[in-house]
Amino acid sequence: MGTLLVLLFLTLLLLRVPVAASLGGAALLVIALGDLGLQVVSYNFQAGIAKFPLLAIPFFILAGAVMNRAGIAERIVQLLLFLVGGWRPGAAVATVLAGMFWGAVSGSGPATVAALGGILIPMMVRQGYAPGFAAGLVAASAELSIIIPPSIALIIYATLASTSVAQQFWAGIGPGLFLGGLLGVAAVLVVRARGWGKGERPEGPARRLLLEALPGLLTPVVILGGIYGGIFTPTEAAAVGVFWGLFVGFFVYRTLRLRDLPSLLVEAGVSSAVVMAIVAWAGLFAWAADTVGLVGRLTQALLGWGENPLLLLGLLNLFWLVLGMLLDAVSIYYLTLPILLPIMVHLGWDPVWMGIVMTVNMAIGQITPPVAVNLFVSARVSGLPIERIWREIWPFVLASVLGLLLLTYWPFLRKTLWG
């Protein structure tokens, strides 16, 4: 039955059935054919999503939508351009920095592309950058959003692995900054090699730009400072982020109106429903895989590689990279963590560290075809054919893979980042 479950899932994917429906359809068929009891479906649905940490997901999605509509992204970009825009590759560096910052606001790669793409892509094109490169750089910078807290992906990992969300967030800061540095170096090298850039800075005094951007700059301080200061939990922090965004939009920038609220709620509701549908169906799929013995057999097979943990880590990274090209992060967590958790216990691996390694793989998957959700959003924002962006994305994929290998294998770096 385990083989049938996998074959059904892959067949549905090849037929271009949405991932959530593919997971759920394969699980339902195996439960029915194997007489596992269809009555478990409703309970499994409820148990899979009725978890307090998951409540943070719709709030963080809403917070990102509110802050984007309030105009925080544009003001942050203007400040970054003032700081580094005078340098010829400054627009590329500002794009990476903006991706890192907005990751600390939205927690979602596609949301970051949607928020920043309309500002950064035209700005880079005006400075002579190839449009495909500009769109690809925004998409690559947005991959940092699921590593740098507050990350929706890390919330789901912490929920499944029973680690602390706050601890998982803390562990993502160093790797996110490190990967951002590598992406910045790759962008500078490409820009210099192709002779792009004009070194333009926005007009206006630095004091005005800083004051306008200050409420946005305080956003990660409010959210993360409250979590690590023990003032509120990550879930409560998500709600605080929504109210902070509304306060800035209504009373500081005065860019929001009451008539904007319904559309913001609908936007956040649709995005949250997509994520939670995947969570619910992936949970059912994982239960079916465990019940028919597939998880146990795969776990035992991987434990056979336990005598060579470095090789096993390499195989897992390769496996996750391939899955990341085909599936979203939420589905991959649900499909692989039931297999991985016993292996982590057996080998004594730190689950928080493994969560970061897994999530870096998922981040790379957001910019590697054929799925590459960040690239598709970037193509929609820029109006470019997806093929033009694919051709320009590979320097950033290579930089990200280099960062993944260093985070996985370099003991000194790992000790520095995780303590």
Coordinates of C-alpha atoms in Angstrom, one line a residue:
M1 CA 0.0 0.0 0.0
G2 CA 2.9 2.3 0.6
T3 CA 4.1 2.0 -3.0
L4 CA 0.5 2.6 -4.2
L5 CA 0.3 5.7 -2.1
V6 CA 3.5 7.2 -3.6
L7 CA 2.5 6.2 -7.1
L8 CA -0.9 7.8 -6.8
F9 CA 0.6 11.0 -5.5
L10 CA 3.2 11.2 -8.3
T11 CA 0.5 10.4 -10.9
L12 CA -1.7 13.2 -9.7
L13 CA 1.2 15.6 -9.7
L14 CA 2.1 14.7 -13.3
L15 CA -1.5 15.3 -14.3
R16 CA -1.0 18.8 -12.9
V17 CA -3.4 18.4 -10.0
P18 CA -2.7 21.0 -7.3
V19 CA -0.3 19.7 -4.6
A20 CA -2.9 19.8 -1.8
A21 CA -5.4 17.9 -3.9
S22 CA -2.7 15.4 -4.9
L23 CA -1.8 14.7 -1.3
G24 CA -5.4 14.4 -0.2
G25 CA -6.6 12.4 -3.2
A26 CA -3.8 9.8 -2.8
A27 CA -4.3 9.5 0.9
L28 CA -8.1 9.1 0.6
L29 CA -7.8 6.4 -2.0
V30 CA -5.3 4.4 0.0
I31 CA -7.4 4.8 3.2
A32 CA -10.5 3.6 1.3
L33 CA -8.8 0.7 -0.6
G34 CA -6.9 -0.4 2.5
D35 CA -10.0 -0.3 4.7
L36 CA -8.1 2.0 7.2
G37 CA -11.3 3.8 8.2
L38 CA -12.6 6.9 6.4
Q39 CA -13.9 8.1 9.7
V40 CA -10.4 9.1 10.7
V41 CA -10.3 11.8 8.0
S42 CA -12.3 14.4 9.8
Y43 CA -10.4 13.9 13.1
N44 CA -7.1 14.0 11.3
F45 CA -8.1 17.2 9.6
Q46 CA -9.0 18.8 12.9
A47 CA -5.9 17.6 14.8
G48 CA -3.6 18.7 12.0
I49 CA -4.6 22.3 12.0
A50 CA -5.9 22.9 15.5
K51 CA -2.5 23.9 16.9
F52 CA -1.9 27.2 18.6
P53 CA 1.5 27.9 16.9
L54 CA -0.2 27.6 13.5
L55 CA -2.5 30.5 14.4
A56 CA 0.5 32.7 13.8
I57 CA 0.4 31.9 10.0
P58 CA -2.7 33.9 9.0
F59 CA -1.7 36.8 11.3
F60 CA 1.8 37.1 9.8
I61 CA 0.3 36.9 6.3
L62 CA -2.1 39.7 7.2
A63 CA 0.7 41.7 8.9
G64 CA 2.7 41.5 5.7
A65 CA -0.2 42.5 3.5
V66 CA -1.0 45.5 5.8
M67 CA 2.6 46.7 5.9
N68 CA 2.9 46.4 2.1
R69 CA -0.3 48.4 1.5
A70 CA 0.8 51.0 4.1
G71 CA 3.8 51.8 2.0
I72 CA 6.5 50.6 4.4
A73 CA 8.3 48.7 1.6
E74 CA 8.8 51.7 -0.6
R75 CA 10.2 53.8 2.2
I76 CA 12.6 51.1 3.3
V77 CA 13.9 50.7 -0.3
Q78 CA 14.4 54.5 -0.6
L79 CA 16.5 54.5 2.6
L80 CA 18.6 51.5 1.4
L81 CA 19.2 53.2 -1.9
F82 CA 20.4 56.3 -0.1
L83 CA 22.9 54.2 1.9
V84 CA 24.4 52.1 -0.9
G85 CA 22.9 53.5 -4.1
G86 CA 26.0 55.7 -4.8
W87 CA 28.0 52.5 -5.4
R88 CA 27.7 51.3 -9.0
P89 CA 26.3 47.9 -8.0
G90 CA 24.4 49.6 -5.2
A91 CA 20.9 48.9 -6.7
A92 CA 21.7 45.1 -6.6
V93 CA 23.0 45.3 -3.0
A94 CA 19.9 47.3 -2.0
T95 CA 17.7 44.6 -3.5
V96 CA 19.3 41.9 -1.4
L97 CA 19.1 44.0 1.7
A98 CA 15.5 44.8 1.0
G99 CA 14.8 41.1 0.6
M100 CA 16.4 40.4 3.9
F101 CA 14.5 43.1 5.7
W102 CA 11.1 42.2 4.2
G103 CA 11.7 38.6 5.3
A104 CA 11.6 39.9 8.8
V105 CA 8.2 41.3 8.0
S106 CA 6.3 38.9 5.8
G107 CA 7.8 35.4 6.5
S108 CA 6.9 34.3 2.9
G109 CA 9.0 34.3 -0.2
P110 CA 6.2 34.9 -2.7
A111 CA 4.8 37.7 -0.5
T112 CA 8.2 39.4 -0.5
V113 CA 8.5 39.2 -4.3
A114 CA 5.0 40.7 -4.6
A115 CA 5.8 43.5 -2.2
L116 CA 9.2 44.5 -3.5
G117 CA 9.2 43.5 -7.2
G118 CA 7.1 46.4 -8.4
I119 CA 9.5 48.8 -6.8
L120 CA 12.9 47.2 -7.3
I121 CA 12.7 45.6 -10.8
P122 CA 11.8 48.9 -12.7
M123 CA 14.5 50.7 -10.6
M124 CA 17.2 48.2 -11.7
V125 CA 16.1 48.3 -15.3
R126 CA 16.4 52.1 -15.3
Q127 CA 20.0 51.7 -14.3
G128 CA 20.8 49.4 -17.2
Y129 CA 20.3 46.0 -15.6
A130 CA 18.8 43.2 -17.8
P131 CA 15.1 42.8 -16.9
G132 CA 15.5 39.1 -16.4
F133 CA 18.4 39.6 -14.1
A134 CA 16.5 42.2 -12.1
A135 CA 13.5 39.9 -11.7
G136 CA 15.7 37.0 -10.8
L137 CA 17.6 38.9 -8.2
V138 CA 14.3 40.0 -6.5
A139 CA 13.1 36.3 -6.5
A140 CA 16.5 35.1 -5.1
S141 CA 16.5 37.7 -2.4
A142 CA 13.0 36.7 -1.4
E143 CA 14.1 33.2 -0.6
L144 CA 15.6 34.6 2.6
S145 CA 12.1 35.3 3.8
I146 CA 11.6 31.7 4.9
I147 CA 14.9 31.6 6.8
I148 CA 15.0 34.9 8.5
P149 CA 12.3 35.1 11.3
P150 CA 9.4 35.4 11.5
S151 CA 9.3 32.6 9.0
I152 CA 6.0 30.7 8.2
A153 CA 8.1 27.7 7.2
L154 CA 10.0 27.7 10.5
I155 CA 6.7 27.9 12.4
I156 CA 5.4 24.7 10.7
Y157 CA 8.7 22.9 11.2
A158 CA 8.8 23.8 14.9
T159 CA 5.2 22.6 15.2
L160 CA 5.9 19.2 13.6
A161 CA 9.3 18.7 15.2
S162 CA 8.1 19.8 18.7
T163 CA 10.8 22.4 19.0
S164 CA 10.4 26.0 20.3
V165 CA 9.2 28.5 17.7
A166 CA 11.2 31.2 19.4
Q167 CA 14.4 29.0 19.4
Q168 CA 13.8 28.1 15.8
F169 CA 13.5 31.8 14.9
W170 CA 16.7 32.7 16.8
A171 CA 18.6 29.9 14.9
G172 CA 17.4 31.4 11.5
I173 CA 18.9 34.8 12.0
G174 CA 22.6 34.0 11.4
P175 CA 22.1 31.7 8.5
G176 CA 19.7 34.2 6.8
L177 CA 22.3 37.0 7.1
F178 CA 25.1 34.7 5.9
L179 CA 23.1 33.6 2.8
G180 CA 22.1 37.2 2.2
G181 CA 25.8 38.1 2.1
L182 CA 26.6 35.3 -0.4
L183 CA 23.7 36.5 -2.6
G184 CA 25.0 40.0 -2.4
V185 CA 28.5 39.0 -3.4
A186 CA 27.1 37.0 -6.4
A187 CA 25.0 40.0 -7.5
V188 CA 28.0 42.4 -7.3
L189 CA 30.2 40.0 -9.3
V190 CA 27.6 39.7 -12.1
V191 CA 26.9 43.4 -12.2
R192 CA 30.6 44.3 -12.4
A193 CA 31.2 41.7 -15.1
R194 CA 28.4 43.0 -17.2
G195 CA 29.1 46.7 -16.6
W196 CA 25.6 47.5 -15.3
G197 CA 24.6 50.2 -12.8
K198 CA 24.8 54.0 -12.6
G199 CA 25.2 54.6 -8.9
E200 CA 22.1 56.7 -8.4
R201 CA 20.8 57.8 -5.0
P202 CA 17.3 59.2 -4.2
E203 CA 17.1 63.0 -3.7
G204 CA 16.4 64.4 -0.3
P205 CA 18.1 64.8 3.1
A206 CA 19.1 61.6 4.9
R207 CA 17.2 62.8 8.0
R208 CA 13.9 62.8 6.1
L209 CA 14.5 59.4 4.5
L210 CA 15.4 57.9 7.9
L211 CA 12.4 59.4 9.7
E212 CA 10.1 58.2 7.0
A213 CA 11.5 54.6 7.1
L214 CA 11.8 54.5 10.9
P215 CA 8.3 53.0 11.6
G216 CA 9.1 50.3 9.1
L217 CA 12.6 49.7 10.6
L218 CA 11.0 49.3 14.0
T219 CA 8.7 46.4 12.8
P220 CA 11.2 43.6 13.3
V221 CA 12.2 45.2 16.6
V222 CA 8.6 45.2 17.8
I223 CA 8.0 41.6 16.7
L224 CA 11.2 39.8 17.5
G225 CA 12.1 42.0 20.5
G226 CA 8.7 41.2 22.0
I227 CA 9.3 37.5 21.5
Y228 CA 12.8 37.3 22.9
G229 CA 12.0 39.9 25.6
G230 CA 9.4 37.5 26.9
I231 CA 6.6 40.0 26.4
F232 CA 4.5 37.8 24.1
T233 CA 4.6 34.4 22.3
P234 CA 5.4 34.1 18.5
T235 CA 1.6 33.7 17.9
E236 CA 0.8 36.8 19.9
A237 CA 3.7 38.6 18.1
A238 CA 1.9 37.9 14.8
A239 CA -1.2 39.7 16.1
V240 CA 0.9 42.5 17.4
G241 CA 2.5 42.8 14.0
V242 CA -1.0 43.3 12.4
F243 CA -1.9 46.1 14.9
W244 CA 1.5 47.7 14.4
G245 CA 1.0 47.8 10.7
L246 CA -2.4 49.2 11.0
F247 CA -1.1 51.9 13.4
V248 CA 1.6 52.9 11.0
G249 CA -0.7 52.9 8.0
F250 CA -3.6 54.8 9.7
F251 CA -1.8 57.2 12.0
V252 CA 1.8 57.6 10.9
Y253 CA 1.9 57.4 7.1
R254 CA -1.9 57.9 6.7
T255 CA -1.9 55.7 3.6
L256 CA -4.6 53.3 4.8
R257 CA -8.3 53.9 4.8
L258 CA -11.2 51.9 6.4
R259 CA -12.3 50.9 3.0
D260 CA -8.9 49.1 2.5
L261 CA -9.6 46.7 5.3
P262 CA -12.0 44.3 3.5
S263 CA -9.6 43.8 0.6
L264 CA -6.7 43.2 3.0
L265 CA -8.7 40.6 4.9
V266 CA -9.7 38.9 1.7
E267 CA -6.1 38.9 0.5
A268 CA -4.8 37.4 3.7
G269 CA -7.6 35.0 4.0
V270 CA -7.0 33.5 0.5
S271 CA -3.3 33.2 1.1
S272 CA -3.9 31.6 4.6
A273 CA -6.4 29.2 3.2
V274 CA -3.9 27.9 0.6
V275 CA -1.3 27.3 3.3
M276 CA -3.7 25.6 5.7
A277 CA -5.2 23.4 3.0
I278 CA -1.8 22.0 2.3
V279 CA -1.2 21.6 6.0
A280 CA -4.5 19.6 6.5
W281 CA -4.1 17.3 3.4
A282 CA -0.3 16.8 4.0
G283 CA -1.1 15.8 7.5
L284 CA -3.6 13.2 6.3
F285 CA -1.0 11.9 3.7
A286 CA 1.7 11.6 6.4
W287 CA -0.8 9.6 8.7
A288 CA -1.6 7.3 5.8
A289 CA 2.1 6.8 5.0
D290 CA 2.8 5.9 8.6
T291 CA -0.2 3.6 9.0
V292 CA 0.7 1.5 5.9
G293 CA 4.3 1.2 7.1
L294 CA 6.0 3.3 4.5
V295 CA 7.5 5.7 7.1
G296 CA 9.0 2.8 9.1
R297 CA 10.6 1.1 6.0
L298 CA 12.1 4.3 4.8
T299 CA 13.4 5.2 8.2
Q300 CA 15.1 1.8 8.6
A301 CA 16.6 2.2 5.1
L302 CA 18.1 5.6 6.0
L303 CA 19.4 4.4 9.4
G304 CA 21.5 2.0 7.4
W305 CA 23.6 5.0 6.3
G306 CA 23.9 6.1 10.0
E307 CA 27.5 4.8 10.2
N308 CA 28.5 7.6 7.8
P309 CA 26.5 10.7 9.0
L310 CA 28.3 13.1 6.6
L311 CA 27.3 11.0 3.6
L312 CA 23.7 10.7 5.0
L313 CA 23.6 14.5 5.3
G314 CA 24.7 14.9 1.7
L315 CA 22.0 12.4 0.5
L316 CA 19.3 14.2 2.5
N317 CA 20.3 17.6 1.1
L318 CA 20.3 16.2 -2.4
F319 CA 16.9 14.6 -1.7
W320 CA 15.5 17.9 -0.3
L321 CA 16.8 20.0 -3.2
V322 CA 15.1 17.7 -5.7
L323 CA 11.8 17.8 -3.7
G324 CA 12.1 21.6 -3.5
M325 CA 12.0 21.8 -7.3
L326 CA 8.7 20.0 -7.3
L327 CA 6.8 20.8 -4.0
D328 CA 6.3 23.6 -1.5
A329 CA 8.1 23.7 1.9
V330 CA 5.0 22.8 3.9
S331 CA 4.4 19.6 1.9
I332 CA 8.0 18.6 2.2
Y333 CA 8.0 19.0 5.9
Y334 CA 5.0 16.8 6.3
L335 CA 6.3 14.2 3.9
T336 CA 9.8 13.9 5.2
L337 CA 9.8 14.8 8.9
P338 CA 8.1 11.6 10.1
I339 CA 11.0 9.7 8.5
L340 CA 13.7 12.2 9.7
L341 CA 12.7 12.7 13.3
P342 CA 13.6 9.1 14.5
I343 CA 16.9 9.4 12.6
M344 CA 17.8 12.7 14.3
V345 CA 17.1 11.0 17.7
H346 CA 19.2 8.0 16.8
L347 CA 22.2 10.0 15.5
G348 CA 21.9 12.7 18.2
W349 CA 21.4 15.5 15.6
D350 CA 20.1 18.8 17.0
P351 CA 16.5 19.2 15.6
V352 CA 16.8 23.0 15.6
W353 CA 19.9 22.8 13.4
M354 CA 18.3 20.3 11.1
G355 CA 15.3 22.6 10.8
I356 CA 17.6 25.4 9.5
V357 CA 19.3 23.0 7.1
M358 CA 15.9 21.7 5.8
T359 CA 14.6 25.2 5.4
V360 CA 17.6 26.4 3.4
N361 CA 16.9 23.6 1.0
M362 CA 13.3 24.7 0.8
A363 CA 14.4 28.3 0.2
I364 CA 16.6 27.2 -2.8
G365 CA 13.6 25.3 -4.1
Q366 CA 11.7 28.6 -4.4
I367 CA 14.0 29.7 -7.2
T368 CA 14.8 26.4 -8.9
P369 CA 12.6 25.3 -11.8
P370 CA 10.2 23.7 -12.6
V371 CA 8.0 24.9 -9.7
A372 CA 10.1 27.9 -8.4
V373 CA 7.2 29.8 -6.9
N374 CA 9.3 33.0 -6.4
L375 CA 10.2 33.1 -10.1
F376 CA 6.5 32.8 -11.2
V377 CA 5.5 35.6 -8.9
S378 CA 8.4 37.7 -10.2
A379 CA 7.4 36.9 -13.8
R380 CA 3.8 38.1 -13.0
V381 CA 5.0 41.3 -11.3
S382 CA 7.6 42.1 -14.1
G383 CA 5.5 40.9 -17.0
L384 CA 8.5 38.9 -18.3
P385 CA 8.3 35.3 -19.7
I386 CA 9.5 32.9 -17.0
E387 CA 12.3 31.6 -19.3
R388 CA 14.0 35.0 -19.3
I389 CA 14.2 34.9 -15.5
W390 CA 15.4 31.2 -15.4
R391 CA 18.4 32.0 -17.5
E392 CA 19.6 34.7 -15.1
I393 CA 18.9 32.9 -11.8
W394 CA 21.7 30.4 -11.7
P395 CA 24.5 32.5 -10.1
F396 CA 22.1 32.9 -7.1
V397 CA 21.3 29.2 -7.1
L398 CA 25.0 28.4 -7.0
A399 CA 25.6 30.9 -4.2
S400 CA 22.7 29.5 -2.2
V401 CA 24.0 25.9 -2.6
L402 CA 27.4 27.0 -1.5
G403 CA 25.9 28.5 1.6
L404 CA 23.9 25.3 2.2
L405 CA 27.1 23.2 2.1
L406 CA 28.9 25.5 4.4
L407 CA 26.1 25.6 6.9
T408 CA 25.8 21.8 6.8
Y409 CA 29.4 20.8 7.0
W410 CA 31.7 23.5 8.3
P411 CA 31.9 22.8 12.0
F412 CA 33.3 26.2 12.9
L413 CA 30.6 28.1 11.1
R414 CA 27.9 25.9 12.5
K415 CA 29.3 26.4 16.0
T416 CA 29.4 30.2 15.4
L417 CA 25.8 30.4 14.2
W418 CA 24.2 28.0 16.6
G419 CA 26.4 28.4 19.7

